[in-house]
Coordinates of C-alpha atoms in Angstrom, one line a residue:
M1 CA 25.3 13.1 -38.2
T2 CA 23.8 13.4 -34.8
A3 CA 25.8 13.4 -31.6
P4 CA 25.7 10.1 -29.7
G5 CA 22.7 9.9 -27.4
R6 CA 21.0 13.1 -28.8
D7 CA 18.4 11.2 -30.8
R8 CA 17.6 8.7 -28.0
R9 CA 13.9 8.5 -27.0
P10 CA 12.3 6.6 -24.3
A11 CA 12.1 2.9 -25.3
S12 CA 8.5 2.8 -24.2
S13 CA 6.1 4.6 -22.0
A14 CA 6.6 1.8 -19.4
A15 CA 10.3 2.4 -19.4
A16 CA 9.8 6.1 -18.9
A17 CA 7.3 5.4 -16.1
A18 CA 9.8 3.0 -14.4
G19 CA 12.6 5.5 -14.8
A20 CA 10.5 8.3 -13.1
Q21 CA 9.6 5.9 -10.2
I22 CA 13.2 4.8 -9.8
Q23 CA 14.3 8.5 -9.5
R24 CA 11.4 9.4 -7.2
R25 CA 12.0 6.5 -4.8
R26 CA 15.8 7.1 -4.8
L27 CA 15.3 10.8 -4.0
Q28 CA 12.8 10.0 -1.3
R29 CA 15.5 8.0 0.4
G30 CA 18.1 10.6 0.0
M31 CA 20.2 8.2 -2.0
S32 CA 22.6 9.3 -4.8
Q33 CA 22.8 7.5 -8.1
A34 CA 26.3 6.4 -7.1
E35 CA 25.0 4.8 -3.9
L36 CA 22.1 3.1 -5.8
A37 CA 24.6 1.9 -8.5
R38 CA 26.8 0.4 -5.7
R39 CA 23.9 -1.4 -4.1
T40 CA 22.6 -2.8 -7.4
G41 CA 25.8 -3.6 -9.1
L42 CA 24.8 -1.5 -12.1
S43 CA 26.8 1.4 -13.5
K44 CA 25.9 5.0 -12.7
A45 CA 25.6 5.6 -16.4
T46 CA 23.0 2.8 -16.7
L47 CA 21.0 4.2 -13.8
S48 CA 21.1 7.6 -15.3
Q49 CA 19.8 6.3 -18.6
L50 CA 17.0 4.3 -16.8
E51 CA 15.9 7.4 -14.8
A52 CA 15.8 9.4 -18.0
G53 CA 13.4 6.7 -19.4
L54 CA 16.0 5.5 -21.9
G55 CA 16.8 1.9 -22.5
N56 CA 14.7 -1.1 -21.8
P57 CA 15.3 -2.5 -18.3
T58 CA 14.9 -6.2 -17.7
V59 CA 12.7 -7.5 -14.9
D60 CA 15.9 -8.7 -13.2
T61 CA 17.4 -5.1 -13.3
L62 CA 14.2 -3.6 -12.0
D63 CA 14.1 -6.3 -9.2
A64 CA 17.6 -5.5 -8.2
I65 CA 16.7 -1.8 -8.0
A66 CA 13.5 -2.5 -6.1
V67 CA 15.5 -4.6 -3.5
A68 CA 18.1 -1.8 -3.1
L69 CA 15.4 0.8 -2.6
A70 CA 13.4 -1.5 -0.3
V71 CA 10.2 -1.2 -2.3
P72 CA 8.0 -3.8 -4.0
L73 CA 8.8 -4.3 -7.7
T74 CA 5.3 -3.2 -8.5
D75 CA 6.0 0.3 -7.1
L76 CA 8.5 0.8 -9.9
L77 CA 6.0 -0.2 -12.5
T78 CA 3.2 2.2 -11.5
R79 CA 2.5 4.9 -14.0
Q80 CA 1.2 7.6 -11.7
A81 CA 2.3 9.1 -8.5
D82 CA 0.1 9.3 -5.4
P83 CA -2.2 12.3 -5.6
V84 CA -1.3 15.2 -3.3
T85 CA -4.8 15.2 -1.7
V86 CA -7.4 12.4 -1.5
H87 CA -10.9 13.3 -0.4
L88 CA -13.5 10.6 -0.3
P89 CA -17.0 11.9 0.4
S90 CA -19.0 10.0 2.9
T91 CA -21.5 7.4 1.6
A92 CA -24.6 6.1 3.2
A93 CA -24.4 2.9 5.3
G94 CA -26.5 -0.1 4.3
Q95 CA -29.4 -0.9 6.6
E96 CA -29.7 -4.6 5.8
G97 CA -26.2 -5.8 6.4
P98 CA -22.5 -4.8 6.8
T99 CA -21.1 -2.1 4.5
R100 CA -17.4 -2.3 3.7
E101 CA -15.5 0.2 1.5
L102 CA -11.8 0.1 0.5
L103 CA -10.7 3.7 1.1
R104 CA -7.1 3.6 0.0
R105 CA -4.2 1.2 -0.7
I106 CA -0.7 2.4 0.1
S107 CA 2.5 0.5 -0.8
G108 CA 6.2 0.9 0.0
G109 CA 7.5 -1.9 2.3
H110 CA 4.0 -2.7 3.5
S111 CA 0.8 -2.8 1.6
L112 CA -1.7 -0.7 3.6
E113 CA -5.4 -0.8 3.0
I114 CA -7.7 1.6 4.7
W115 CA -11.3 0.3 5.0
R116 CA -14.5 1.7 6.4
L117 CA -16.6 -1.0 8.0
R118 CA -20.2 -0.2 9.1
L119 CA -22.2 -2.9 10.8
P120 CA -25.9 -2.6 11.7
A121 CA -26.7 -3.5 15.3
G122 CA -26.5 -7.2 16.0
T123 CA -24.6 -8.1 12.9
A124 CA -21.2 -9.8 12.6
V125 CA -18.4 -10.4 10.1
D126 CA -15.9 -13.3 10.2
G127 CA -12.5 -12.1 9.0
V128 CA -10.6 -14.4 6.6
P129 CA -7.0 -14.8 7.7
H130 CA -4.7 -12.6 5.6
A131 CA -1.1 -13.3 4.6
P132 CA 1.4 -14.2 7.3
G133 CA 2.7 -11.1 9.1
T134 CA -0.4 -9.0 8.5
T135 CA -1.6 -6.7 11.2
E136 CA -5.1 -5.2 11.5
H137 CA -5.7 -1.9 13.2
L138 CA -9.3 -0.9 14.2
L139 CA -10.5 2.5 15.3
L140 CA -14.1 2.6 16.4
A141 CA -15.8 5.9 15.5
S142 CA -19.2 5.0 17.0
G143 CA -21.2 2.2 18.5
R144 CA -20.0 -0.8 20.4
L145 CA -17.9 -3.6 18.9
L146 CA -16.7 -7.0 20.0
A147 CA -13.6 -7.7 17.8
G148 CA -10.2 -9.3 17.4
P149 CA -8.8 -12.8 17.0
T150 CA -11.5 -15.4 17.4
G151 CA -10.1 -16.7 20.6
D152 CA -9.3 -13.3 22.1
L153 CA -12.3 -10.9 21.3
R154 CA -12.2 -7.5 22.9
E155 CA -15.0 -5.1 23.6
L156 CA -14.5 -1.6 22.1
G157 CA -16.3 1.7 22.6
P158 CA -16.1 4.9 20.6
G159 CA -12.5 6.1 20.2
D160 CA -11.0 2.8 21.1
M161 CA -8.2 1.3 19.0
L162 CA -7.3 -2.3 18.7
A163 CA -4.4 -3.9 16.7
F164 CA -4.0 -7.6 16.3
A165 CA -2.5 -10.3 14.0
G166 CA -4.7 -10.5 11.0
D167 CA -3.2 -13.7 9.7
A168 CA -5.5 -15.8 12.0
P169 CA -9.3 -16.1 12.1
H170 CA -10.9 -12.9 13.5
R171 CA -14.3 -11.4 14.0
Y172 CA -16.2 -8.1 14.2
H173 CA -19.6 -8.0 16.0
A174 CA -21.7 -4.9 16.5
E175 CA -23.4 -5.1 19.9
G176 CA -26.7 -3.2 20.6
A177 CA -26.0 -0.3 18.2
P178 CA -24.6 0.2 14.7
A179 CA -20.8 0.3 14.6
D180 CA -18.7 2.6 12.4
V181 CA -15.1 1.3 12.2
T182 CA -11.9 2.3 10.4
V183 CA -9.8 -0.7 9.6
V184 CA -6.2 -0.4 8.5
I185 CA -4.7 -3.6 7.2
A186 CA -0.9 -3.7 7.0
S187 CA 0.5 -6.6 5.0
P188 CA 4.2 -7.2 4.3
T189 CA 5.2 -7.1 0.7
A190 CA 7.6 -9.5 -1.0
G191 CA 11.1 -8.4 -1.6

């Protein structure tokens, strides 16, 4: 006969991944299992089993943990941790029209997207309003840019930064020369 708990294996690879994320996020916040248990209403033993990848947590249980850790539920369901180093080699800009590239999406309270936007001289892009509470941040690397909320466009030169509410119509227009812009979109996450 085996000792209780000795033959327990992860209920699934999803449960093991969720357990690893729960532990990772808890430790990032400097929170003990006892404190997380108190905030979620779960027992410390249950949290210990979940972090070990044992058991089969319900969506409600994972949601309570996500709320207590102040992270989106989806952060607990991801199977891989962020890489230590991210290097994205440069790509050529298009000559016929705007070139947009999503460089990175980062979650944890806000969803952050980092985009590279390259506009040939004289071209423009109308931005579709994002979710309420979204903020866009622009950093112009080169060129001249007229950008911002449709009713409050600002002229930017190399090195200029502009932040504005991205939940309203907005526009980017390259004036006279090609523009190379880094755009960071910060959207609030549910929870």
